C-alpha positions as CSV (number, residue, x, y, z in Angstrom):
1,X,-51.0,-53.0,-34.5
2,X,-49.4,-55.9,-32.6
3,X,-51.2,-55.9,-29.3
4,X,-48.4,-57.8,-27.6
5,X,-45.7,-55.2,-28.6
6,X,-44.2,-53.5,-25.6
7,X,-41.7,-51.0,-26.9
8,X,-44.1,-48.6,-28.7
9,X,-43.6,-44.9,-29.2
10,X,-46.1,-44.2,-26.4
11,X,-44.4,-46.6,-23.9
12,X,-40.9,-45.1,-24.7
13,X,-42.3,-41.6,-24.3
14,X,-44.0,-42.2,-20.9
15,X,-40.8,-44.0,-19.7
16,X,-38.6,-41.0,-20.8
17,X,-41.0,-38.6,-19.2
18,X,-40.9,-40.6,-16.0
19,X,-37.1,-40.7,-16.1
20,X,-36.7,-36.9,-16.4
21,X,-39.4,-36.4,-13.8
22,X,-37.5,-38.5,-11.2
23,X,-34.2,-37.1,-12.3
24,X,-35.3,-33.6,-11.4
25,X,-36.8,-35.0,-8.2
26,X,-33.4,-36.5,-7.2
27,X,-31.5,-33.4,-8.2
28,X,-33.3,-31.5,-5.5
29,X,-33.8,-34.2,-2.9
30,X,-30.2,-34.7,-2.1
31,X,-29.1,-31.1,-2.3
32,X,-31.8,-28.8,-0.9
33,X,-31.4,-29.7,2.8
34,X,-27.7,-28.8,2.6
35,X,-28.6,-25.7,0.5
36,X,-31.0,-24.6,3.2
37,X,-28.4,-25.0,6.0
38,X,-25.8,-23.0,4.0
39,X,-28.0,-20.4,2.4
40,X,-30.6,-19.8,5.1
41,X,-28.6,-21.0,8.1
42,X,-31.5,-23.2,9.0
43,X,-31.2,-26.1,11.6
44,X,-31.0,-29.7,10.5
45,X,-34.7,-30.3,11.4
46,X,-35.8,-27.3,9.3
47,X,-33.6,-28.4,6.4
48,X,-35.3,-31.8,6.7
49,X,-38.6,-30.2,6.0
50,X,-37.5,-29.7,2.4
51,X,-38.2,-33.3,1.8
52,X,-41.1,-33.7,4.2
53,X,-43.2,-30.9,2.9
54,X,-42.6,-32.0,-0.7
55,X,-43.7,-35.6,0.2
56,X,-46.8,-34.4,2.1
57,X,-48.1,-32.4,-0.8
58,X,-47.4,-35.3,-3.2
59,X,-49.3,-37.7,-0.9
60,X,-52.3,-35.3,-0.6
61,X,-52.4,-34.7,-4.4
62,X,-52.3,-38.3,-5.5
63,X,-55.8,-39.4,-4.5
64,X,-57.3,-36.3,-6.1
65,X,-55.3,-37.0,-9.3
66,X,-56.5,-40.6,-9.2
67,X,-60.1,-39.5,-9.0
68,X,-59.6,-37.0,-11.9
69,X,-58.1,-39.7,-14.0
70,X,-61.5,-41.5,-13.8
71,X,-63.3,-38.5,-15.1
72,X,-60.9,-36.8,-17.5
73,X,-58.5,-38.0,-20.2
74,X,-55.3,-39.5,-18.8
75,X,-53.1,-37.4,-21.1
76,X,-54.8,-34.2,-20.0
77,X,-54.1,-34.9,-16.4
78,X,-50.5,-35.9,-17.1
79,X,-49.8,-32.8,-19.1
80,X,-51.4,-30.6,-16.5
81,X,-49.3,-32.2,-13.8
82,X,-46.1,-31.8,-15.9
83,X,-46.8,-28.2,-16.5
84,X,-47.3,-27.6,-12.8
85,X,-44.0,-29.5,-12.1
86,X,-42.2,-27.4,-14.7
87,X,-43.7,-24.2,-13.4
88,X,-42.7,-25.0,-9.9
89,X,-39.1,-25.6,-10.9
90,X,-38.9,-22.0,-12.2
91,X,-39.5,-20.5,-8.8
92,X,-36.4,-22.0,-7.0
93,X,-34.3,-19.1,-8.1
94,X,-36.3,-16.5,-6.1
95,X,-36.9,-17.4,-2.4
96,X,-34.8,-15.5,0.2
97,X,-36.1,-17.3,3.3
98,X,-36.6,-20.9,4.4
99,X,-40.4,-20.3,4.5
100,X,-40.5,-19.2,0.9
101,X,-38.5,-22.2,-0.1
102,X,-40.9,-24.5,1.7
103,X,-43.9,-22.9,-0.1
104,X,-42.2,-23.7,-3.4
105,X,-41.5,-27.3,-2.3
106,X,-45.2,-27.8,-1.3
107,X,-46.4,-26.5,-4.7
108,X,-43.7,-28.5,-6.6
109,X,-44.8,-31.6,-4.8
110,X,-48.4,-31.3,-6.0
111,X,-47.2,-31.5,-9.6
112,X,-44.9,-34.4,-8.8
113,X,-47.7,-36.4,-7.0
114,X,-50.2,-35.8,-9.9
115,X,-47.6,-36.7,-12.5
116,X,-46.4,-39.9,-10.9
117,X,-50.0,-41.1,-10.5
118,X,-51.0,-40.3,-14.1
119,X,-47.8,-41.8,-15.5
120,X,-48.3,-45.1,-13.6
121,X,-51.9,-45.3,-14.8
122,X,-51.1,-44.6,-18.4
123,X,-48.3,-47.1,-18.6
124,X,-50.6,-49.8,-17.1
125,X,-53.0,-49.1,-20.0
126,X,-50.3,-49.1,-22.6
127,X,-48.6,-52.4,-21.6
128,X,-50.1,-55.6,-23.1
129,X,-51.8,-57.6,-20.3
130,X,-49.6,-60.6,-21.2
131,X,-46.5,-58.6,-20.6
132,X,-47.6,-56.4,-17.7
133,X,-45.0,-57.6,-15.2
134,X,-42.2,-57.1,-17.7
135,X,-43.5,-53.7,-18.9
136,X,-44.1,-52.3,-15.4
137,X,-40.6,-53.4,-14.4
138,X,-39.0,-51.6,-17.3
139,X,-41.1,-48.5,-16.6
140,X,-40.2,-48.4,-12.9
141,X,-36.6,-49.0,-13.8
142,X,-36.6,-45.5,-15.5
143,X,-37.1,-44.1,-12.0
144,X,-34.4,-46.4,-10.6
145,X,-31.9,-45.1,-13.2
146,X,-32.8,-41.5,-12.3
147,X,-32.1,-42.4,-8.6
148,X,-28.5,-43.2,-9.6
149,X,-27.8,-40.2,-12.0
150,X,-29.9,-37.6,-10.1
151,X,-27.9,-37.5,-6.8
152,X,-24.6,-37.7,-8.6
153,X,-25.4,-34.9,-11.0
154,X,-27.1,-32.8,-8.4
155,X,-24.3,-33.0,-5.8
156,X,-21.7,-32.3,-8.5
157,X,-23.5,-29.3,-9.8
158,X,-24.1,-27.9,-6.3
159,X,-20.5,-28.4,-5.2
160,X,-18.8,-27.4,-8.4
161,X,-20.9,-24.6,-9.8
162,X,-23.4,-23.6,-7.1
163,X,-27.2,-23.5,-6.6
164,X,-28.0,-21.4,-9.7
165,X,-26.6,-24.2,-12.0
166,X,-28.5,-26.8,-9.9
167,X,-31.8,-25.0,-10.3
168,X,-31.1,-24.5,-14.0
169,X,-30.6,-28.2,-14.4
170,X,-33.9,-28.8,-12.6
171,X,-35.7,-26.6,-15.1
172,X,-34.1,-28.5,-18.0
173,X,-35.1,-31.8,-16.5
174,X,-38.7,-30.7,-15.9
175,X,-38.9,-29.3,-19.4
176,X,-37.6,-32.6,-20.8
177,X,-40.2,-34.5,-18.9
178,X,-43.0,-32.2,-20.3
179,X,-41.7,-32.5,-23.9
180,X,-41.6,-36.3,-23.7
181,X,-45.2,-36.2,-22.3
182,X,-46.3,-34.3,-25.3
183,X,-45.5,-37.2,-27.6
184,X,-47.9,-39.6,-25.8
185,X,-51.3,-40.2,-27.4
186,X,-53.9,-41.9,-25.3
187,X,-57.5,-42.3,-26.4
188,X,-60.0,-40.8,-23.9
189,X,-62.3,-43.4,-22.5
190,X,-66.0,-42.5,-22.6
191,X,-67.7,-42.9,-19.2
192,X,-71.1,-44.4,-18.7
193,X,-73.9,-42.6,-16.8
194,X,-73.4,-45.1,-14.0
195,X,-69.7,-44.2,-13.7
196,X,-70.4,-40.5,-13.8
197,X,-73.0,-40.9,-11.0
198,X,-70.5,-42.8,-9.0
199,X,-68.0,-40.0,-9.2
200,X,-69.6,-38.1,-6.3
201,X,-67.2,-36.5,-3.8
202,X,-66.6,-38.9,-0.9
203,X,-63.5,-40.1,0.9
204,X,-63.9,-43.7,-0.1
205,X,-64.0,-42.6,-3.8
206,X,-60.5,-41.3,-3.5
207,X,-58.9,-44.6,-2.6
208,X,-59.1,-48.0,-4.3
209,X,-59.8,-50.7,-1.7
210,X,-58.4,-53.6,-3.7
211,X,-55.0,-51.9,-3.7
212,X,-54.8,-51.3,0.0
213,X,-53.4,-54.7,1.2
214,X,-50.5,-54.8,-1.2
215,X,-49.9,-51.1,-0.6
216,X,-49.6,-51.8,3.1
217,X,-47.1,-54.5,2.4
218,X,-45.1,-52.1,0.3
219,X,-45.2,-49.5,3.1
220,X,-43.9,-52.1,5.5
221,X,-40.8,-52.6,3.4
222,X,-40.5,-48.9,2.6
223,X,-39.8,-48.3,6.3
224,X,-36.4,-50.0,5.8
225,X,-35.8,-48.7,2.3
226,X,-36.1,-45.2,3.6
227,X,-33.0,-45.8,5.7
228,X,-31.1,-46.6,2.5
229,X,-32.3,-43.5,0.7
230,X,-31.6,-41.2,3.6
231,X,-28.6,-42.6,5.4
232,X,-26.5,-45.0,3.4
233,X,-23.9,-42.3,2.5
234,X,-23.7,-41.3,6.2
235,X,-23.3,-44.9,7.2
236,X,-20.5,-45.4,4.6
237,X,-18.6,-42.4,6.1
238,X,-19.1,-43.9,9.5
239,X,-17.5,-47.2,8.5
240,X,-14.7,-45.5,6.5
241,X,-16.0,-46.4,3.1
242,X,-16.8,-42.9,1.8
243,X,-14.5,-43.6,-1.2
244,X,-17.1,-46.1,-2.6
245,X,-20.3,-44.6,-1.1
246,X,-21.2,-43.0,-4.5
247,X,-21.0,-46.4,-6.2
248,X,-23.8,-47.9,-4.0
249,X,-26.7,-46.9,-6.2
250,X,-24.6,-47.5,-9.3
251,X,-24.2,-51.2,-8.4
252,X,-27.9,-51.2,-7.4
253,X,-28.9,-49.9,-10.9
254,X,-26.6,-52.2,-12.8
255,X,-28.1,-55.3,-11.1
256,X,-31.5,-54.0,-11.9
257,X,-30.6,-53.6,-15.6
258,X,-29.3,-57.1,-15.8
259,X,-32.1,-58.8,-13.9
260,X,-35.1,-56.9,-15.1
261,X,-35.7,-58.8,-18.4
262,X,-35.8,-62.1,-16.4
263,X,-37.8,-61.1,-13.4
264,X,-40.5,-59.3,-15.4
265,X,-41.0,-62.2,-17.7
266,X,-41.0,-64.7,-14.8
267,X,-43.8,-62.6,-13.2
268,X,-45.9,-62.9,-16.3
269,X,-45.3,-66.6,-16.7
270,X,-45.4,-67.8,-13.1
271,X,-47.2,-65.1,-11.1
272,X,-46.0,-62.9,-8.3
273,X,-45.2,-65.5,-5.6
274,X,-42.2,-66.9,-7.5
275,X,-40.8,-63.4,-7.5
276,X,-41.8,-62.0,-4.1
277,X,-40.6,-64.7,-1.7
278,X,-37.0,-65.0,-3.1
279,X,-36.8,-61.2,-3.4
280,X,-37.7,-60.7,0.3
281,X,-34.9,-63.1,1.3
282,X,-32.4,-61.4,-1.0
283,X,-33.4,-58.0,0.4
284,X,-32.9,-59.3,4.0
285,X,-29.5,-60.8,3.2
286,X,-28.4,-57.6,1.5
287,X,-29.3,-55.6,4.7
288,X,-27.5,-58.2,6.8
289,X,-24.3,-57.8,4.8
290,X,-24.7,-54.0,4.8
291,X,-24.8,-54.1,8.6
292,X,-21.4,-55.9,8.6
293,X,-19.7,-53.9,5.9
294,X,-16.1,-53.7,6.8
295,X,-14.7,-53.7,3.2
296,X,-15.7,-52.1,0.0
297,X,-16.5,-55.4,-1.6
298,X,-19.0,-56.4,1.1
299,X,-20.6,-52.9,1.0
300,X,-21.1,-53.0,-2.8
301,X,-22.1,-56.7,-2.8
302,X,-24.9,-55.7,-0.3
303,X,-25.9,-53.0,-2.8
304,X,-26.3,-55.6,-5.5
305,X,-28.5,-57.9,-3.3
306,X,-30.6,-55.0,-2.1
307,X,-31.0,-53.9,-5.7
308,X,-32.1,-57.4,-6.8
309,X,-34.3,-57.8,-3.8
310,X,-36.1,-54.5,-3.2
311,X,-35.6,-53.4,-6.8
312,X,-37.7,-56.4,-7.8
313,X,-40.2,-56.1,-5.0
314,X,-41.3,-52.5,-5.7
315,X,-42.4,-52.9,-9.3
316,X,-44.0,-56.3,-8.5
317,X,-46.1,-54.8,-5.7
318,X,-47.2,-51.9,-7.9
319,X,-48.1,-54.3,-10.7
320,X,-50.2,-56.4,-8.3
321,X,-52.0,-53.2,-7.2
322,X,-52.9,-52.4,-10.8
323,X,-53.9,-56.0,-11.7
324,X,-56.2,-56.4,-8.7
325,X,-58.1,-53.2,-9.6
326,X,-60.9,-52.9,-12.2
327,X,-59.6,-51.2,-15.4
328,X,-61.5,-48.0,-14.7
329,X,-60.0,-47.8,-11.2
330,X,-56.3,-48.1,-12.2
331,X,-55.8,-44.4,-11.6
332,X,-57.1,-44.7,-8.0
333,X,-55.1,-47.9,-7.5
334,X,-51.9,-46.1,-8.6
335,X,-52.7,-43.2,-6.3
336,X,-53.5,-45.5,-3.4
337,X,-50.4,-47.5,-3.8
338,X,-48.0,-44.6,-4.1
339,X,-49.6,-42.6,-1.4
340,X,-49.4,-45.4,1.2
341,X,-45.9,-46.3,0.0
342,X,-44.7,-42.7,0.4
343,X,-46.3,-42.6,3.8
344,X,-44.1,-45.5,4.7
345,X,-41.0,-43.7,3.3
346,X,-41.9,-40.5,5.3
347,X,-42.6,-42.4,8.5
348,X,-39.5,-44.5,8.0
349,X,-37.2,-41.5,7.6
350,X,-38.5,-40.1,10.9
351,X,-38.3,-43.4,12.8
352,X,-34.9,-44.3,11.5
353,X,-33.6,-40.9,12.6
354,X,-34.7,-41.6,16.1
355,X,-33.5,-45.2,16.3
356,X,-30.0,-44.7,14.8
357,X,-29.4,-42.0,17.4
358,X,-29.8,-44.6,20.1
359,X,-28.4,-47.8,18.5
360,X,-26.3,-46.7,15.6
361,X,-26.6,-47.5,11.8
362,X,-24.9,-51.0,12.0
363,X,-27.3,-52.3,14.6
364,X,-30.3,-50.8,12.8
365,X,-29.4,-52.4,9.5
366,X,-28.8,-55.7,11.3
367,X,-32.2,-55.6,13.0
368,X,-33.8,-54.6,9.7
369,X,-32.7,-57.8,8.0
370,X,-34.9,-59.8,10.4
371,X,-37.7,-57.2,10.2
372,X,-37.7,-57.7,6.4
373,X,-38.2,-61.5,6.8
374,X,-41.4,-60.8,8.8
375,X,-42.7,-59.4,5.5
376,X,-42.9,-63.0,4.2
377,X,-45.7,-63.7,6.7
378,X,-47.3,-60.3,6.0
379,X,-47.3,-60.9,2.3
380,X,-48.7,-64.5,2.7
381,X,-51.7,-63.5,4.8
382,X,-52.5,-60.2,3.1
383,X,-52.2,-61.3,-0.5
384,X,-50.9,-64.8,-1.3
385,X,-53.3,-66.8,0.8
386,X,-56.2,-64.6,-0.2
387,X,-55.5,-65.1,-3.9
388,X,-55.2,-68.8,-3.5
389,X,-58.6,-69.0,-1.7
390,X,-60.2,-67.0,-4.5
391,X,-58.7,-69.3,-7.1
392,X,-59.9,-72.4,-5.3
393,X,-63.4,-70.9,-5.0
394,X,-63.5,-70.1,-8.7
395,X,-62.4,-73.7,-9.5
396,X,-65.1,-75.2,-7.4
397,X,-67.9,-73.2,-9.0
398,X,-66.7,-73.7,-12.5
């Protein structure tokens, strides 16, 4: 087998499984808060718990899944997680109260957290080392595409046919993710006695230390990205651009599709710095233009820059987290990165909600553009300079 081949059956299968997993996630993410307010007459804060509870359970489950990945076969953990996720999707038809729905969301989040951790670890093992930046970029793009289609299909189903059709689509999406996962074949790695002894239950064994710095950088930017996920449609309505608000993530995804082959290969050839620094600047410019969106063209142009900037940063950061970790710790590295990143998303959604109530969306997005530029300094000191120092030390001793 060609060890530099990227588009293998297993790589395609894990990417499809990831796509349907996130498609189902986005079906429900954008519709359940509104469903809770209409069906259960809940308050806006209670409806917001639909996302918060799901996210909390995913964050809790990821370190545990990362630890299990060290001790059990990767495929076994993935299939277990996908079965839990599929099973959880079956229960949305039954709750009659907001409390019952929140319980379902918590259980569903466990399957999602485990599945995303396992999938990220598996793809890191499948991708040839010489093409890891390119491969991880394509894999993560499967979630980006789901982010475009999921909200559109979910909102259309909810508005046109009602919640029963929405929940049926969620079951179909979860089943498709499970079926794609069944086609993946990963050889189970045998563990040495030393590794098994190291697998004792302790807090530090559930997080990979080498992944923490880049994860914190990702969480720093996630605070701003959460404002895009949660409020860009609300902002579009505020500036009288609701007619094109649904196209924001379409433009975002199109730019990703066009740029991914180039950015991934450039990462593999030149390293992360040549990708990260320009991407941060593009992300900041995109947010600045968004804050001054008075026309549809400016609004959508900002979407393209944000897609090129942040859409490139996220897979780059996750790839760095995996590369910096020992091979047997990639499961923990994936769990660490995603858990810290999602904490940034969750915290950001709360903080943004408080700030925009005081200063408005336009001012928040304007300030965010300068906040993003601070990330250049953060990345330099937490990762770039450290790597350069290690490289110089290795050159001196060799």
